[in-house]
Structures are given as C-alpha cells and as structure tokens.
PDB file of C-alpha atoms in Angstrom:
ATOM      1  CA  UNK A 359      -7.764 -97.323-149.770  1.00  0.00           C
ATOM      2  CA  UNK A 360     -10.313 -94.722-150.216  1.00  0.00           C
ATOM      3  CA  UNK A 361     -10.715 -91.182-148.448  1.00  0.00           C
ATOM      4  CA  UNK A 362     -13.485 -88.916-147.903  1.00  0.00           C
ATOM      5  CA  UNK A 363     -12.673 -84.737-148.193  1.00  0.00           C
ATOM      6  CA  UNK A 364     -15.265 -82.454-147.087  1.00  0.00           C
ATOM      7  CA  UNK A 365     -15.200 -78.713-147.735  1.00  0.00           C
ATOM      8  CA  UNK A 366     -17.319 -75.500-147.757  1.00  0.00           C
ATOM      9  CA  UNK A 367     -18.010 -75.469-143.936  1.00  0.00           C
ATOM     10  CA  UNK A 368     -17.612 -72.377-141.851  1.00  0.00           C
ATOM     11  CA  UNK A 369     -19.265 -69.495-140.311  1.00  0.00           C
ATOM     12  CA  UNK A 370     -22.592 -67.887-141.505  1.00  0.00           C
ATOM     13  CA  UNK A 371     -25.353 -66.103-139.961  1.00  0.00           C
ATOM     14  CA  UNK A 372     -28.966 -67.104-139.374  1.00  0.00           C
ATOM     15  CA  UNK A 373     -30.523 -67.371-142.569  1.00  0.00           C
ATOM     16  CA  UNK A 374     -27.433 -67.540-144.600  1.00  0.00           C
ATOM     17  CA  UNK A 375     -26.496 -70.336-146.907  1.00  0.00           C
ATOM     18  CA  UNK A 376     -23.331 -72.726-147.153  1.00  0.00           C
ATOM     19  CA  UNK A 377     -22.714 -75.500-149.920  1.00  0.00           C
ATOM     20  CA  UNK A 378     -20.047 -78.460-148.524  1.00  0.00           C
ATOM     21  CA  UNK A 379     -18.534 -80.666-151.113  1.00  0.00           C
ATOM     22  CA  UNK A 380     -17.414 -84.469-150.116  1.00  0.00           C
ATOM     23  CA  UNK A 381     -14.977 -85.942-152.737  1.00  0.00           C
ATOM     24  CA  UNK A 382     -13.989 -89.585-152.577  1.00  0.00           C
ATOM     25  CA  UNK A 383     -11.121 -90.407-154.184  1.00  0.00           C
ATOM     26  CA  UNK A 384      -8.935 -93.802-154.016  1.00  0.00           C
ATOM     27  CA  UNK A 385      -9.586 -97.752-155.381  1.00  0.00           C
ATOM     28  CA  UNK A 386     -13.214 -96.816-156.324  1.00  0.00           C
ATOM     29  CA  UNK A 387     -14.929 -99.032-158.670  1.00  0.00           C
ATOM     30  CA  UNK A 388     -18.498 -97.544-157.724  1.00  0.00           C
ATOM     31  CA  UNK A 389     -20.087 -95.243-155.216  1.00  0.00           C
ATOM     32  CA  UNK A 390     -23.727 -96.368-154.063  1.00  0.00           C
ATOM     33  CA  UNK A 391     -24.594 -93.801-152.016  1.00  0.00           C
ATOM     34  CA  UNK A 392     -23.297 -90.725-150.654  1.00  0.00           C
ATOM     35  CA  UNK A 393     -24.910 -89.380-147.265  1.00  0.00           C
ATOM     36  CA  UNK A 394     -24.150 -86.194-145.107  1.00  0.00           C
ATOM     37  CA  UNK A 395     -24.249 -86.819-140.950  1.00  0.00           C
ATOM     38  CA  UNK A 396     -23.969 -83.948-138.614  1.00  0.00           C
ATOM     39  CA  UNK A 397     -23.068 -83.737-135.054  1.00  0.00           C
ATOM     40  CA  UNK A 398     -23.276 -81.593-132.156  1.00  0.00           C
ATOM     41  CA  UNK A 399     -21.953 -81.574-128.500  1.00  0.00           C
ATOM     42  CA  UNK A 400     -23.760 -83.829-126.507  1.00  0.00           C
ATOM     43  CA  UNK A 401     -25.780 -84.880-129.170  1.00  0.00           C
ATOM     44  CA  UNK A 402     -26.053 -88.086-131.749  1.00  0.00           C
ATOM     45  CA  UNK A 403     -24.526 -88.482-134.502  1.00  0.00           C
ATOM     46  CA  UNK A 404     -27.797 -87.165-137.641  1.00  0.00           C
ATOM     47  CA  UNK A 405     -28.193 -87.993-141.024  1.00  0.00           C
ATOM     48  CA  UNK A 406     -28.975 -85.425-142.351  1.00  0.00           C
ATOM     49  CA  UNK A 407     -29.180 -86.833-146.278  1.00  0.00           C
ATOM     50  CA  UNK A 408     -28.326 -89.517-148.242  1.00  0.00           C
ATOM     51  CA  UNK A 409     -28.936 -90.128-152.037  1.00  0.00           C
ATOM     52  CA  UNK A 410     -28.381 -93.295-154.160  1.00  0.00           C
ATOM     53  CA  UNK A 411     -27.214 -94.243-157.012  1.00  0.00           C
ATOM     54  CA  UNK A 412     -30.414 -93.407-158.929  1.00  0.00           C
ATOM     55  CA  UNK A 413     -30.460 -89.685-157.310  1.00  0.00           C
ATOM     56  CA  UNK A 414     -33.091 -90.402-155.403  1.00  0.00           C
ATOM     57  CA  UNK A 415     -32.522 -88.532-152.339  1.00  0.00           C
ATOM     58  CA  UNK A 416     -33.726 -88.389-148.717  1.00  0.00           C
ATOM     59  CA  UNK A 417     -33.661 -85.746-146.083  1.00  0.00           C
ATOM     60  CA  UNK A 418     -34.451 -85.422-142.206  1.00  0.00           C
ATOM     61  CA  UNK A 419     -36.929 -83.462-140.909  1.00  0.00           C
ATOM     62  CA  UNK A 420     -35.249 -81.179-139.994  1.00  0.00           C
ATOM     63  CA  UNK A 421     -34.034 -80.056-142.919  1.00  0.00           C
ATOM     64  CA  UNK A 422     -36.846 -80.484-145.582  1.00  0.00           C
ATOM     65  CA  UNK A 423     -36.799 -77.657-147.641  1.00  0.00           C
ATOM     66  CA  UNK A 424     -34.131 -76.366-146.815  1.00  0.00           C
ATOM     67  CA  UNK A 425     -31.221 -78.557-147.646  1.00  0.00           C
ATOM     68  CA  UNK A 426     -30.539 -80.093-151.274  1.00  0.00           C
ATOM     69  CA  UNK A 427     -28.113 -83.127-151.629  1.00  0.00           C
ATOM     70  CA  UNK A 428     -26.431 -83.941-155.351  1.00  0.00           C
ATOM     71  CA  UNK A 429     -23.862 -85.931-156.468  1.00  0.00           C
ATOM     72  CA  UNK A 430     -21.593 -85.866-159.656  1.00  0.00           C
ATOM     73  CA  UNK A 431     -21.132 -89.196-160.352  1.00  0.00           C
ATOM     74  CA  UNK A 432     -18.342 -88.376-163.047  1.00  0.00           C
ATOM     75  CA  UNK A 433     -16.187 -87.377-160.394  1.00  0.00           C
ATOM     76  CA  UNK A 434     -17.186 -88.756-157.001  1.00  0.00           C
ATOM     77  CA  UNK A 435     -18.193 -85.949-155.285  1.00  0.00           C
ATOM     78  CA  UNK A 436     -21.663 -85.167-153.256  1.00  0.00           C
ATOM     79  CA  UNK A 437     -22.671 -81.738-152.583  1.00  0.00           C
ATOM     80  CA  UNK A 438     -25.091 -80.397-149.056  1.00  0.00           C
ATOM     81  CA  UNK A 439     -26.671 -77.224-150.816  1.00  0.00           C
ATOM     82  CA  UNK A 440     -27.866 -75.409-147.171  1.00  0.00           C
ATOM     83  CA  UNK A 441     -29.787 -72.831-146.991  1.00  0.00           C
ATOM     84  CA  UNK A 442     -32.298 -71.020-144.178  1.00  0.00           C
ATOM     85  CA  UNK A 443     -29.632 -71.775-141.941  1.00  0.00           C
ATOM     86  CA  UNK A 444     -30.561 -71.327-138.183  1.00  0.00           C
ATOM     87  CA  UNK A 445     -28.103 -71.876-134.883  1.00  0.00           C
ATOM     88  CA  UNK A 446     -29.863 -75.580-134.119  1.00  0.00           C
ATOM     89  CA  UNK A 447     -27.743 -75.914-137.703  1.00  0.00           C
ATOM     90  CA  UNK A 448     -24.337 -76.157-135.802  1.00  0.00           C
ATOM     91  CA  UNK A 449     -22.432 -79.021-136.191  1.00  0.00           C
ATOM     92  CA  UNK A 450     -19.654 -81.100-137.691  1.00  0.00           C
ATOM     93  CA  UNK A 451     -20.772 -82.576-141.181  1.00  0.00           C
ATOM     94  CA  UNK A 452     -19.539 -85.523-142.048  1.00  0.00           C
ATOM     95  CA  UNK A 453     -19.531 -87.514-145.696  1.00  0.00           C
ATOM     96  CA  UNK A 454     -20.712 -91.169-145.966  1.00  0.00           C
ATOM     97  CA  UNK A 455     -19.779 -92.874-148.869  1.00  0.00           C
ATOM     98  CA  UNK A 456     -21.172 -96.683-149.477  1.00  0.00           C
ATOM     99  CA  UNK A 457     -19.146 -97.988-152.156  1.00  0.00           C
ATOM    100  CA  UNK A 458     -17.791-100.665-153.581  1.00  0.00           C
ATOM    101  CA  UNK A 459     -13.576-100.959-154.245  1.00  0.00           C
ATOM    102  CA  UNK A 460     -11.607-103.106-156.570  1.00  0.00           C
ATOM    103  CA  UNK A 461     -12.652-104.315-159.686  1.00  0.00           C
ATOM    104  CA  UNK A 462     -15.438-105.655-161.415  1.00  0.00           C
ATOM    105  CA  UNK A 463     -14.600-109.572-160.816  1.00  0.00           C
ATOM    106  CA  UNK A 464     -12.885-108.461-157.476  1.00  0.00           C
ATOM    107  CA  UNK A 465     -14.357-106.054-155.201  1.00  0.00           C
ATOM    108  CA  UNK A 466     -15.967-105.393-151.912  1.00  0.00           C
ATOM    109  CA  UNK A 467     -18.763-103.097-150.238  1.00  0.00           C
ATOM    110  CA  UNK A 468     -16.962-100.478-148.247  1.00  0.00           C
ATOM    111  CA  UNK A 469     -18.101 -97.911-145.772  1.00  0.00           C
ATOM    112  CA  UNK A 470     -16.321 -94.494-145.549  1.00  0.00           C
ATOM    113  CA  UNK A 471     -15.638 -91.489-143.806  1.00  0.00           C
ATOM    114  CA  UNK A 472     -14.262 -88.375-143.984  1.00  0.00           C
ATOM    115  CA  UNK A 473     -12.542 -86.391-141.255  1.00  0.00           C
ATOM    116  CA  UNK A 474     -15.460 -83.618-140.851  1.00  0.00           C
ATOM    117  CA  UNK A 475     -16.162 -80.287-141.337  1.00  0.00           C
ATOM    118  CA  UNK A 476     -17.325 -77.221-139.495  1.00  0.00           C
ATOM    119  CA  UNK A 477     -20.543 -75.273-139.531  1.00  0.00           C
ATOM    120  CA  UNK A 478     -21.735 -72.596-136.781  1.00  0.00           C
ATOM    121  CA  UNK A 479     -24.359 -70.441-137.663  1.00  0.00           C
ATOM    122  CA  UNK A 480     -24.490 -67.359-135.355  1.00  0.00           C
ATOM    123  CA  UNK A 481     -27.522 -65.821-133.629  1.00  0.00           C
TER     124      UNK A 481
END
C-alpha cells in the first residue's frame, strides 16, 4: 500500500507565501511524477503542477510565476513553493503521485492520493 501526506497548508494573507510538502511513503519502487490539484466549493477539481521524473515541471495559468513545484527524489517527497498568494488561491491541495509499487521484476503503475490540505488566503 502506499499513502500520500500533505502538510504546510493554512491561513495567510493576500500576498503571503505558504510551502506544502506531499510525502509518499509505502511499497514504492519508483515515483514518476508527483502533481499538486486544488479544489474549491463548487468548483473542479485543478492541477495546479505536476513534475516528472526528469524535473521537468509544468504549471497552470494561473499560477505561472508564482508557484514552484520540486521533488526530492531521495525521499519521496514533492514540495508547492506558493507565493503572491491572492483569495482566488483558496482551496484544498491535494498530492498526486504516479508511481510504480513492487519490485523491479514485479510491479505495477499506481495512482495515489492523499487526504488534502487546507489553504485560505484572506482579503
């Protein structure tokens, strides 16, 4: 089994900055990509940023220039550097990992998820 953990969400004011963590932790043989997704009430679920195994990164719109994604591969955590943060930041962030579990002659591509975290920026 393999779990997501997110951390460093909470409550900042517009234009402050917040970095979340996501470890992964469990029968990991690799991690492909990590991605952040974000959510608000009444809204779609957002990716917000992903970035592969290579570090090559992408980011919405949105948050171009404002946002930085990293990973330590080492130990299997992904990081959502935010900064310039503004109210239409609000959401629950959640950590996507694509990975792959088991063992090198016996393994499989998984998807996973962890539980959330909170971020409200205030006006």
């Amino acid at each position: 089994q393999v779990q997501l953990v997110e951390s460093g969400g909470g409550l900042v004011q517009t234009g402050g900055s917040l970095r979340l963590s996501c470890a992964a932790s469990g029968n990991i043989f690799s991690i492909i990509s990590m991605a952040w997704f974000r959510q608000s009430p009444g809204k779609q679920r957002e990716l917000v940023a992903s970035i592969d195994s290579s570090d090559r990164a992408n980011y919405a719109d949105s948050v171009t220039g404002r946002f930085a994604i990293s990973r330590d591969n080492a130990k299997n955590t992904a990081f959502l550097q935010m900064n310039s943060l503004n109210p239409e930041d609000t959401a629950v962030y959640s950590c996507n990992a694509e990975l792959l579990s088991g063992t090198y002659y016996h393994k499989q591509r998984i998807s996973s998820w962890g539980q959330g975290t909170q971020v409200t920026v205030s006006s």
